[in-house]
Coordinates of N, CA and C and ligand atoms in Angstrom, one line a residue:
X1472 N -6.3 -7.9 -9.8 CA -5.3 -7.8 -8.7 C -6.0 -8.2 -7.4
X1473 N -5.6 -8.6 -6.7 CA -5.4 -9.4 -5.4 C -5.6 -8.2 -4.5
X1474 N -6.4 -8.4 -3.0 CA -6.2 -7.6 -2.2 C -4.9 -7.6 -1.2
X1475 N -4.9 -6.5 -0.7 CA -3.5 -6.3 0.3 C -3.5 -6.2 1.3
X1476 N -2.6 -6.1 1.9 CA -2.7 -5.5 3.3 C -1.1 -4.7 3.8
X1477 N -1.8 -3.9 4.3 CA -1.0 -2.6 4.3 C -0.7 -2.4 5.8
X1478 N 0.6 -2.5 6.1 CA 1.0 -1.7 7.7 C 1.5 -0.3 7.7
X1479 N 1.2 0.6 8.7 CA 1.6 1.7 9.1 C 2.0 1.9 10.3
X1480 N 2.6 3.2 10.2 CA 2.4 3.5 11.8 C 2.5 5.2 12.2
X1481 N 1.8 5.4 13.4 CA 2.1 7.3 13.3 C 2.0 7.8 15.0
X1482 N 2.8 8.4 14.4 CA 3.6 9.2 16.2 C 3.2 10.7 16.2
X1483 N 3.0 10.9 17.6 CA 2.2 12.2 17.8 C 2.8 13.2 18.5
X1484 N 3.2 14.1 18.4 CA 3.7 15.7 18.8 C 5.1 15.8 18.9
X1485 N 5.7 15.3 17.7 CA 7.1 15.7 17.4 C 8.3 15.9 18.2
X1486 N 8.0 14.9 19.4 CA 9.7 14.9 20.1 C 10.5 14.3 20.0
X1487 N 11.5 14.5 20.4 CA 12.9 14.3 20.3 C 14.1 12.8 19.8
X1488 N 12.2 12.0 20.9 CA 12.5 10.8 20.6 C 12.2 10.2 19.3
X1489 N 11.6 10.6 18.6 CA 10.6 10.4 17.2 C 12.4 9.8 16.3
X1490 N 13.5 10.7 16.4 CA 14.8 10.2 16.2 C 15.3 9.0 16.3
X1491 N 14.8 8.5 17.4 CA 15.1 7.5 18.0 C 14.3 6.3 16.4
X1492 N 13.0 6.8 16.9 CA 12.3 5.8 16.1 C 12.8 5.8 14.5
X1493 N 12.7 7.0 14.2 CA 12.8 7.1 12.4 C 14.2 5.6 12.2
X1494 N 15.2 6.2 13.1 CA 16.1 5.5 12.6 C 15.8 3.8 12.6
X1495 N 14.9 3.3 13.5 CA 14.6 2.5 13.7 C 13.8 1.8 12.9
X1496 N 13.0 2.6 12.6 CA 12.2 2.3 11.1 C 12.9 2.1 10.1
X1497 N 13.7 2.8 9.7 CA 14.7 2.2 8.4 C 15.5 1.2 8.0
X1498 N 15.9 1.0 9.9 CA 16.3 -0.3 9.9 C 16.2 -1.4 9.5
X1499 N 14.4 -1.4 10.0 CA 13.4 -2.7 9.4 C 12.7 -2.3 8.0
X1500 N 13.0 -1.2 7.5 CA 12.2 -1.1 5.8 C 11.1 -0.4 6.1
X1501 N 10.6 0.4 7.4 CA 9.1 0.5 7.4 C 8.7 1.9 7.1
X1502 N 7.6 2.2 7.2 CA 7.0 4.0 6.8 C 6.3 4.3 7.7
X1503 N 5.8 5.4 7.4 CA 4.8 5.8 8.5 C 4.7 7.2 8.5
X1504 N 3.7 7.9 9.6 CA 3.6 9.4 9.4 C 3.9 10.2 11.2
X1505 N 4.2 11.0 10.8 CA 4.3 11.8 12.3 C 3.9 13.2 12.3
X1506 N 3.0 13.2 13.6 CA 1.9 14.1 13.6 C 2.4 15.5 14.2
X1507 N 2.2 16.4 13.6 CA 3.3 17.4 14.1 C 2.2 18.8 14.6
X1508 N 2.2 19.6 15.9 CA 2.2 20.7 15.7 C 3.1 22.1 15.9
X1509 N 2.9 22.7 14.9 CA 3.8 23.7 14.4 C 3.9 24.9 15.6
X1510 N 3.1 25.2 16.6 CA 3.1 25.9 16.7 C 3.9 25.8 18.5
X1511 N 4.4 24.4 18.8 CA 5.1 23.9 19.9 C 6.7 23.4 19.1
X1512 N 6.8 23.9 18.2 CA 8.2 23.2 17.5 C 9.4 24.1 18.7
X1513 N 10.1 22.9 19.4 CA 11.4 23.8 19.9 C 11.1 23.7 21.8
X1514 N 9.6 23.4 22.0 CA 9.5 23.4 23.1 C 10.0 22.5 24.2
X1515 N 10.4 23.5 24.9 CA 10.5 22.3 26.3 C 10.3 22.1 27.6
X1516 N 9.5 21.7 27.9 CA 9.5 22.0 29.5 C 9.9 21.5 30.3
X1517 N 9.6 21.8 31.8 CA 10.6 21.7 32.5 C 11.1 20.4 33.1
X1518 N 9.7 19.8 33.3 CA 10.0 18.4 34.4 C 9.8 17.2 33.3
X1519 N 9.5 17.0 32.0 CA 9.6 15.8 31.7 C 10.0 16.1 30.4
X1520 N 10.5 14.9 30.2 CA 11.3 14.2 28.8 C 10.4 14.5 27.6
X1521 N 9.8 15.6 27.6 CA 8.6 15.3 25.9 C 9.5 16.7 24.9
X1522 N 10.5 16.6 25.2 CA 11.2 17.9 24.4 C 10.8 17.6 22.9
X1523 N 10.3 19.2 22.3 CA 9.9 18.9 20.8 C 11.0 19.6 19.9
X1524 N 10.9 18.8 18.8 CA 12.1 18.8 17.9 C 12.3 20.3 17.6
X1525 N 13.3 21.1 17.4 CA 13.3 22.4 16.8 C 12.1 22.7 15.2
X1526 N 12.1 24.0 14.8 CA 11.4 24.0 13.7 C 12.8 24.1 12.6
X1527 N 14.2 24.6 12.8 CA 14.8 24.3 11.9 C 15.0 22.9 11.6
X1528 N 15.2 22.0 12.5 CA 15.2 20.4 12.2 C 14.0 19.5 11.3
X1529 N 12.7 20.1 11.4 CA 11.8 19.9 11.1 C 12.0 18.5 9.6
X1530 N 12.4 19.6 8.8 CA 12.5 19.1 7.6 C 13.1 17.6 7.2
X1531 N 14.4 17.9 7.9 CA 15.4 16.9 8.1 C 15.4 15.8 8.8
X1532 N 15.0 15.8 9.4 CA 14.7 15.0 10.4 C 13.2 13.6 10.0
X1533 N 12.3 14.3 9.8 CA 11.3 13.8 8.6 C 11.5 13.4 7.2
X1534 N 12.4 14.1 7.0 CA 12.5 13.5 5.6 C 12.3 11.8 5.1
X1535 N 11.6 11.7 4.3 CA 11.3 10.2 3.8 C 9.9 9.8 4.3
X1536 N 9.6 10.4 5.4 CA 8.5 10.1 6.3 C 7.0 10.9 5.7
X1537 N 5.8 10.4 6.4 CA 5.0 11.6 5.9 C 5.0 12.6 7.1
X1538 N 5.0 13.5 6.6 CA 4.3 14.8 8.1 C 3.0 15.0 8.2
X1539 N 2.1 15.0 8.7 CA 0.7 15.6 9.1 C 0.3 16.3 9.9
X1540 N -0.8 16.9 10.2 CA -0.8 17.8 11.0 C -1.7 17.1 12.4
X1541 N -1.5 18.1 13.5 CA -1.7 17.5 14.8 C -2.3 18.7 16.2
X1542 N -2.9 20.3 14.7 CA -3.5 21.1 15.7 C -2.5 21.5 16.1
X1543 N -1.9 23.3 15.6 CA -1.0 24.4 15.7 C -0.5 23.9 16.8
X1544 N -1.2 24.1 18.1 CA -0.9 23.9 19.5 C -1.4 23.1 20.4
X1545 N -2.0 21.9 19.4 CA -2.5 20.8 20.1 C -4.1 21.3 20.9
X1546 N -4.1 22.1 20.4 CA -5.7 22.5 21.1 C -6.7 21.5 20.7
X1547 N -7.2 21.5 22.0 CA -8.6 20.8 22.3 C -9.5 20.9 21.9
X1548 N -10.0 20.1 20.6 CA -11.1 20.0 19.6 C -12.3 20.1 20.5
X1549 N -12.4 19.8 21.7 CA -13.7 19.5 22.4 C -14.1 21.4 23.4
X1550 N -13.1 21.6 23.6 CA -12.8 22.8 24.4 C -12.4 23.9 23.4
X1551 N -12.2 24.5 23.0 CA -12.0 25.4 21.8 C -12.9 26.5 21.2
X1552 N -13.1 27.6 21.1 CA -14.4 27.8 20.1 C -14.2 27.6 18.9
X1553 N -14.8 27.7 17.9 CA -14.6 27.0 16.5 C -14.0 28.0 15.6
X1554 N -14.4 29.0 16.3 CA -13.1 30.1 15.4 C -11.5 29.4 15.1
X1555 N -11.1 29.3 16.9 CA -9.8 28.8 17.2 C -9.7 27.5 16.8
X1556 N -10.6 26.7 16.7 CA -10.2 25.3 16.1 C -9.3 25.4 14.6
X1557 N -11.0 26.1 14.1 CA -10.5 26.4 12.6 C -8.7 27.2 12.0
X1558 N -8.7 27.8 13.1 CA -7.5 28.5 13.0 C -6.1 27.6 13.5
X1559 N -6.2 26.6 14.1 CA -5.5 25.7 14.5 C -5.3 24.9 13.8
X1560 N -6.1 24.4 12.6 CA -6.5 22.9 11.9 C -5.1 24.0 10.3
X1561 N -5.8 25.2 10.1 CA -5.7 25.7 9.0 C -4.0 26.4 9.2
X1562 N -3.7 26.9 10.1 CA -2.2 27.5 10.4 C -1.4 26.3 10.4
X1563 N -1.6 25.3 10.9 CA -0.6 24.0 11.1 C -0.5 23.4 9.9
X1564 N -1.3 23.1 9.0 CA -1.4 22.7 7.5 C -0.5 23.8 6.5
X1565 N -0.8 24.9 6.7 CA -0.2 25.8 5.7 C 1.5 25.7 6.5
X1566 N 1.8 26.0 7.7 CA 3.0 25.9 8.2 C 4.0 24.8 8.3
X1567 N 3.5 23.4 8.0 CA 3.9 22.4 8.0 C 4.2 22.3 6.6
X1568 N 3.1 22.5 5.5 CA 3.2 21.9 3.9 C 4.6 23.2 3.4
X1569 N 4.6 24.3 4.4 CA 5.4 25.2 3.6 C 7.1 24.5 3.8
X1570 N 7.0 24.1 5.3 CA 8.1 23.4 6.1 C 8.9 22.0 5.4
X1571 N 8.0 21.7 4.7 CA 8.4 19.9 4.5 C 8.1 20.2 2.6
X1572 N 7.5 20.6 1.8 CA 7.4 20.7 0.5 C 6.8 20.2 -0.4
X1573 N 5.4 19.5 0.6 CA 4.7 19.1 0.1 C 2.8 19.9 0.7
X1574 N 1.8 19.8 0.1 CA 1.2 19.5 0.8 C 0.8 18.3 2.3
X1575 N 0.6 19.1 3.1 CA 0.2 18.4 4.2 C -1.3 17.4 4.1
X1576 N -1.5 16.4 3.9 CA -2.9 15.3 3.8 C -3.8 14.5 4.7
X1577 N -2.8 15.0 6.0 CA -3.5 13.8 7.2 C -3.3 14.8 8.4
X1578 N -4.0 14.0 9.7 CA -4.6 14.8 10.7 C -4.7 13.6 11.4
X1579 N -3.9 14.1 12.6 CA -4.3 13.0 13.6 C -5.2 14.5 14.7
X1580 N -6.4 14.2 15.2 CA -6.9 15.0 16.5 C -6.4 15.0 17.3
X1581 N -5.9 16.4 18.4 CA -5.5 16.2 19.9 C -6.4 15.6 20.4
X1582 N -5.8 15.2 21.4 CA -6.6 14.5 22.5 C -7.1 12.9 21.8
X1583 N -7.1 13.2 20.5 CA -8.2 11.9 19.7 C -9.5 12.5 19.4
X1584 N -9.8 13.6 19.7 CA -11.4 13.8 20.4 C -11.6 14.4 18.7
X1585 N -12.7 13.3 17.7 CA -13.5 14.4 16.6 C -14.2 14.4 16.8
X1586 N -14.5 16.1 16.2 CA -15.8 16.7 16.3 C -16.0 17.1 14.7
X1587 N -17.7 17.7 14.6 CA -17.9 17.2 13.4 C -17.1 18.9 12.6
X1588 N -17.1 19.7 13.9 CA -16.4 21.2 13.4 C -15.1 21.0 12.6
X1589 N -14.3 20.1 13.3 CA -13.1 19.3 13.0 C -12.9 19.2 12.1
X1590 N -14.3 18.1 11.5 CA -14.0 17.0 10.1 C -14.3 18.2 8.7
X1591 N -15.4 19.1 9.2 CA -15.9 19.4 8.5 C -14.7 20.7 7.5
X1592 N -13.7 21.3 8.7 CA -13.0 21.8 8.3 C -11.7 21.1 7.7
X1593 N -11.6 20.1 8.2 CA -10.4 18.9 7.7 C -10.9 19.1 5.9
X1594 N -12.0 18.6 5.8 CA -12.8 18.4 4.1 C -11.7 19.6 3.8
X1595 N -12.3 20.3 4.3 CA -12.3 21.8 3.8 C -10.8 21.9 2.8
X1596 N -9.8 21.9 3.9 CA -8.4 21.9 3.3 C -7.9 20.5 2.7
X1597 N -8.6 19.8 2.3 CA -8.0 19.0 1.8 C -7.8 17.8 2.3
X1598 N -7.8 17.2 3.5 CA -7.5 16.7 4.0 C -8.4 14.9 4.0
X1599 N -7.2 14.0 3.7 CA -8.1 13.0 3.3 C -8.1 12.2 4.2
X1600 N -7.6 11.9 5.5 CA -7.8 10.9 6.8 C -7.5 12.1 8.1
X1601 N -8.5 11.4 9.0 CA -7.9 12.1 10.3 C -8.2 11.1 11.5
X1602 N -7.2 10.7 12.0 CA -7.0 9.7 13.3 C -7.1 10.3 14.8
X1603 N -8.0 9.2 15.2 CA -8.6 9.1 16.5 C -7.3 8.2 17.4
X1604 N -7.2 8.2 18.5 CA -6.4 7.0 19.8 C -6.7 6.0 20.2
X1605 N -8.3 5.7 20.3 CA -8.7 4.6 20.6 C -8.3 3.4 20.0
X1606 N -7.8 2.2 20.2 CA -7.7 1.2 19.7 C -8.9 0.5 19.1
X1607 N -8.9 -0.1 17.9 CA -9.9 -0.7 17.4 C -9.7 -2.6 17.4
X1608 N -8.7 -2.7 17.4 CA -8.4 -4.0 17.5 C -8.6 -4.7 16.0
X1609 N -9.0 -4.1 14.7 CA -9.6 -4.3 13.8 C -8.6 -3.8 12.6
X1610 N -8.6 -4.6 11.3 CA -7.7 -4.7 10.3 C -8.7 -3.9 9.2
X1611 N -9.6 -3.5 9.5 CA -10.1 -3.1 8.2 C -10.1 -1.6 8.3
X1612 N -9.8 -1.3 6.6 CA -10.3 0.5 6.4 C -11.5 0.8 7.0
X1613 N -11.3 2.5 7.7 CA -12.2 2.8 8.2 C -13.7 3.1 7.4
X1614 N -15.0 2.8 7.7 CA -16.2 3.1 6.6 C -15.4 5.1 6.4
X1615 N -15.5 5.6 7.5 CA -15.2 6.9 7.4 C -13.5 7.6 7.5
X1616 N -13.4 7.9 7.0 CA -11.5 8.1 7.0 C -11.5 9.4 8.0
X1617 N -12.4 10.4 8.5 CA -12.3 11.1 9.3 C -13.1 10.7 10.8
X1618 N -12.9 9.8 10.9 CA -13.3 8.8 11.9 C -12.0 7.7 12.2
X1619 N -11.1 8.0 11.6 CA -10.1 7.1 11.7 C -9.2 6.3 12.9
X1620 N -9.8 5.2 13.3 CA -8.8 4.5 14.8 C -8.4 3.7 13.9
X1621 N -7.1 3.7 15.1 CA -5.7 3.0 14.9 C -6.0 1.8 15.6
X1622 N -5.3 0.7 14.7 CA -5.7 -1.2 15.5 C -5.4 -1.0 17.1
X1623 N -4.0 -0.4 17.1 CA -4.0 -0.5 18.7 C -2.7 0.6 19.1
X1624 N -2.3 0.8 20.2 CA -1.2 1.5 20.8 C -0.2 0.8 20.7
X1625 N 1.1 1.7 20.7 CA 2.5 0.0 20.7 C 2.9 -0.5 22.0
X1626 N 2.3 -0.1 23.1 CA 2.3 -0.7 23.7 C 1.0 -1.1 24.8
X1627 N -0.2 -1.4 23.4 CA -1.3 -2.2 24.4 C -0.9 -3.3 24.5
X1628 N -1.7 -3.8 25.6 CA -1.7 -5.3 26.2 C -1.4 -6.5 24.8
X1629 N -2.4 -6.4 24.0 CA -2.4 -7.3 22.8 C -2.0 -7.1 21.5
X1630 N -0.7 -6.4 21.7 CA -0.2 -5.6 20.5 C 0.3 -7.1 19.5
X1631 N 1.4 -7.8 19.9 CA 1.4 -9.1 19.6 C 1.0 -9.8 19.3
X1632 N -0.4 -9.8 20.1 CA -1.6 -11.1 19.6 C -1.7 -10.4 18.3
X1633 N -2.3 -9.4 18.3 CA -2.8 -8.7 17.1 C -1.7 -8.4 15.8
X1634 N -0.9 -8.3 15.9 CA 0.6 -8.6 14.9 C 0.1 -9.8 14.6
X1635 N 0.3 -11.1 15.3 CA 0.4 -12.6 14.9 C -1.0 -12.5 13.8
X1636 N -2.1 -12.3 14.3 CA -3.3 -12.4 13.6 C -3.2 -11.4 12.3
X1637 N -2.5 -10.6 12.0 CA -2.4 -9.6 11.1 C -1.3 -10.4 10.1
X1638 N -0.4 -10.8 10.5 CA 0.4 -12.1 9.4 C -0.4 -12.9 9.0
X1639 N -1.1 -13.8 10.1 CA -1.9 -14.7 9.7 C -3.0 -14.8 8.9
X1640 N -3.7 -13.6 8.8 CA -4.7 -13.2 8.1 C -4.5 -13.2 6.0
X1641 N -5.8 -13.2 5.7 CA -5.5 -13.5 4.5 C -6.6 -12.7 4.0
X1642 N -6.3 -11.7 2.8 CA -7.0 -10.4 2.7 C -7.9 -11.1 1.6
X1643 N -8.7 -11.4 1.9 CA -9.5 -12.1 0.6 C -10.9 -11.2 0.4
X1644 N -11.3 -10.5 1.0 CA -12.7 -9.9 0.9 C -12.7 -8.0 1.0
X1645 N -11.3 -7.8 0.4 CA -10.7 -6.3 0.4 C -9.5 -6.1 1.6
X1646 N -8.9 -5.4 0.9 CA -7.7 -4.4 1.9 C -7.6 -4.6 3.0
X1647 N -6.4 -4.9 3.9 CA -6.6 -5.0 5.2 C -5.1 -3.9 5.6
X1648 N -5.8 -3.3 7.1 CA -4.7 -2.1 7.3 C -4.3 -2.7 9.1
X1649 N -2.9 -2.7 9.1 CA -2.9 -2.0 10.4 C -2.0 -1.2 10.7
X1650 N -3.0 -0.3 11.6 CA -2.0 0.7 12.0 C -1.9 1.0 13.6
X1651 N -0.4 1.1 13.6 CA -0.2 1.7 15.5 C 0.3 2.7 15.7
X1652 N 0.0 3.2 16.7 CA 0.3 4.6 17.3 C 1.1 5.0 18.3
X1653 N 1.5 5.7 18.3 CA 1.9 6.3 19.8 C 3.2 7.5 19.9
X1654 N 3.3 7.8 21.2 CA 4.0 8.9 21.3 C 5.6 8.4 21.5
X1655 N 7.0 9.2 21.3 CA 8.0 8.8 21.0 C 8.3 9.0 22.7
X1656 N 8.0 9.6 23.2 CA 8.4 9.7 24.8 C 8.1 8.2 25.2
X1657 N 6.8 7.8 25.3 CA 6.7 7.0 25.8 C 7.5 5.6 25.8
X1658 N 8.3 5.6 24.9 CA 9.3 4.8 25.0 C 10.4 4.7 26.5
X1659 N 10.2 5.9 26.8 CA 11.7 6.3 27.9 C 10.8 7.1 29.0
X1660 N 9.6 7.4 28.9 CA 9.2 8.3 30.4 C 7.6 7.9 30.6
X1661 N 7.3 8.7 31.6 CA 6.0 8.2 32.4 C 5.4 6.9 32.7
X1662 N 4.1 7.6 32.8 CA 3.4 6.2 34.2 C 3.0 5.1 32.9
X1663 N 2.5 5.1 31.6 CA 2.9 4.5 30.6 C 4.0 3.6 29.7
X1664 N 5.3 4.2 30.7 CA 6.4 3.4 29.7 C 6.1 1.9 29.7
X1665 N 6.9 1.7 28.4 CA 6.8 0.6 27.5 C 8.2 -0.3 27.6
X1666 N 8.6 -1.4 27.7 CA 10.1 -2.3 27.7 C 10.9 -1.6 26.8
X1667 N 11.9 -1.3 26.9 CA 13.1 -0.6 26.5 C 13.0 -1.2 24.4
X1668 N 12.5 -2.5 24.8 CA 12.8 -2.9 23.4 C 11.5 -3.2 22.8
X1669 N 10.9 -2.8 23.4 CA 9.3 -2.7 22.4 C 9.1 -2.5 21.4
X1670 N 9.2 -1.3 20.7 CA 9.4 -1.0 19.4 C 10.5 -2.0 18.2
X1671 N 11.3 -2.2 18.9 CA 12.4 -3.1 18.2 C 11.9 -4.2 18.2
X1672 N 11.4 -5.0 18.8 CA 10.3 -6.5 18.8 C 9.6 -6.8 17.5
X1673 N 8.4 -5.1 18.0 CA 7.3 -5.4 17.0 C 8.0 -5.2 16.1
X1674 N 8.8 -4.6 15.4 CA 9.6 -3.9 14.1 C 9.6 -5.4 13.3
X1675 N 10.6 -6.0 14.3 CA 11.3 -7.1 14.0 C 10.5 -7.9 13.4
X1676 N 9.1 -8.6 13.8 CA 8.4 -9.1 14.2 C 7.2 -9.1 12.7
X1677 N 7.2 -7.5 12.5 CA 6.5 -7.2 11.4 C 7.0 -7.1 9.9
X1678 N 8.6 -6.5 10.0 CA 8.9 -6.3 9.2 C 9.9 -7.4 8.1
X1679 N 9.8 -7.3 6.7 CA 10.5 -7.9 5.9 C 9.1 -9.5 5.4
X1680 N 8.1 -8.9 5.1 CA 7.3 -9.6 4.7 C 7.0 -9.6 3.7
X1681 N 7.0 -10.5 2.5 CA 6.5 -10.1 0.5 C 5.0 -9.8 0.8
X1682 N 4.4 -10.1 1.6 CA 2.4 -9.9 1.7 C 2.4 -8.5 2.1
X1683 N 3.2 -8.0 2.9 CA 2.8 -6.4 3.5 C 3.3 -5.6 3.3
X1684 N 2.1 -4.3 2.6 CA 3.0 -3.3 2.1 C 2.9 -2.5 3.4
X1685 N 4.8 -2.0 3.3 CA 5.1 -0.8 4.4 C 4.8 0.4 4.0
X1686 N 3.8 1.3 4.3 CA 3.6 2.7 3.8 C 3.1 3.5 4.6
X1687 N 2.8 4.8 4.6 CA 2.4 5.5 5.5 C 0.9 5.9 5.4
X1688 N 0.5 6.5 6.4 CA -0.9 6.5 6.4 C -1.7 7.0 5.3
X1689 N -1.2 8.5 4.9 CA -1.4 8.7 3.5 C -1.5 7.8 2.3
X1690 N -0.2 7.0 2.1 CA -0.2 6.3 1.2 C -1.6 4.9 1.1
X1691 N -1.9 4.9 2.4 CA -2.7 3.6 2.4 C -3.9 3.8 2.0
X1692 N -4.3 5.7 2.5 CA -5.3 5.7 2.0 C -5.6 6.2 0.3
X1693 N -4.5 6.2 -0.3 CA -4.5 7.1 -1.6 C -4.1 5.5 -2.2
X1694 N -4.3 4.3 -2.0 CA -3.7 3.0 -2.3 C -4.4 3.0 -3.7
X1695 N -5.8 3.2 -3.8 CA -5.9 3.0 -4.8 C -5.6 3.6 -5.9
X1696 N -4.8 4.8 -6.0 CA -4.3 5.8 -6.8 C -3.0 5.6 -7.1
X1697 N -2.5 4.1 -6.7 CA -1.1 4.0 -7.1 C -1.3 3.2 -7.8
Ligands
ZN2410 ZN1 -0.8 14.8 20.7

C-alpha cells in the first residue's frame, strides 16, 4: 500500500459557532475533532460573542464528529498545581466519554502550553495525541503525538499557500497530515477576525479530492489500525 495523506481539522472550546462550522463541514465531506471543556458547557459571558454550547446539546450537536478533551475549565497547564491539572485532564475525559458514548482519545492543551505533568498524565488515561497552537507549517506526523502542532491557523497569513502545496505534494516517503485549527468565534468576533468566507474557501478549496483522506484527528492517528 501506498502512502497517504490525511486532512483534519479541530476547534477549541465549544461555542456556539462550532454550528456554524459542523454544518459546513458536511457540506464539503470533511471531519474533524472539537475540543471541548466540560466544565464551561452553557457558559456565557457578558461582552463577547464566545457563548458555549449547553451540556444538554452536547451530544447532538457533535454527533459524527470526534469530541476531545480541552481541560474541565480550560486551566492553565503552566499555572496550575499538578494536583488541579490532573484533576482537570481526568474530570473532562470521564465527563465528556460519559456525554458522547465513546471513550474520549485526544487533548488539545489550553493555552497550547505542554508540560511534561500534562503528557505524562494524558499517557495515563489513555490518551493517544495531544495538540499544541503553534503553527508548524509542516505536513508530517508529529515524532511525538503529545507534542502535537497543527500545520497552521485558518486564518494564518499562508493558509492557502500551504493548502496549494498540500495538494501538490506527493506522499512518497510516509503519511502526510494536515491539520488546522481554530476557534469557531473567530469567524464573527475579535481583534483576530477572519473574512466572513474563510472557512468556506478553504473547505472548498480542499475538499472532494480521491488522494485525501478526510478524517479526524483521532482517526489519523490510529490510521494504521484501520
Ligand atoms: Zn481553548
Amino acid at each position: 500500500m501506498g502512502c497517504k495523506k490525511y486532512f483534519t481539522l479541530s476547534f477549541d472550546d465549544g461555542v456556539e459557532q462550532d454550528k456554524k462550522i459542523i454544518a459546513l463541514m458536511k457540506r464539503y465531506g470533511l471531519h474533524g475533532t472539537f475540543n471541548l471543556n466540560s466544565g464551561l458547557f452553557g457558559y456565557r459571558p457578558k461582552l463577547f460573542n464566545i457563548n458555549r454550547i449547553p451540556k444538554d446539546e452536547i451530544k447532538q450537536v457533535y454527533e459524527g464528529f470526534e469530541v476531545a478533551s480541552h481541560g474541565a475549565r480550560h486551566e492553565n497547564p503552566r499555572t496550575v498545581s499538578r494536583r488541579r491539572l490532573e484533576a482537570s485532564i481526568a474530570e473532562d475525559i470521564e465527563e465528556l466519554s460519559g456525554l458522547v458514548g465513546y471513550r474520549v482519545k485526544g487533548h488539545a492543551y489550553p493555552y497550547g502550553f505542554h508540560t511534561a505533568a500534562g503528557e505524562e498524565c494524558l499517557r495515563g488515561h489513555g490518551v493517544l495525541y495531544a495538540r499544541r497552537i503553534r503553527g508548524s507549517g509542516s505536513f508530517l506526523f508529529p515524532a511525538n503525538p503529545y507534542r502535537y502542532d497543527p500545520t497552521c491557523w485558518f486564518n494564518a497569513k499562508n493558509v492557502f499557500r500551504l493548502i496549494d502545496g498540500f495538494i501538490q505534494a506527493r506522499p512518497e516517503n510516509g503519511d502526510l497530515l494536515f491539520m488546522m485549527w481554530g476557534h469557531g468565534y473567530e469567524m464573527d468576533y475579535g481583534l483576530r477576525k477572519c473574512p466572513e468566507d474563510q472557512l468556506e474557501r478553504i473547505f472548498s478549496k480542499i475538499a472532494g479530492r480521491s488522494d485525501i483522506v478526510y478524517c479526524s484527528n483521532k482517526e489519523a492517528f490510529e490510521r494504521d489500525l484501520q
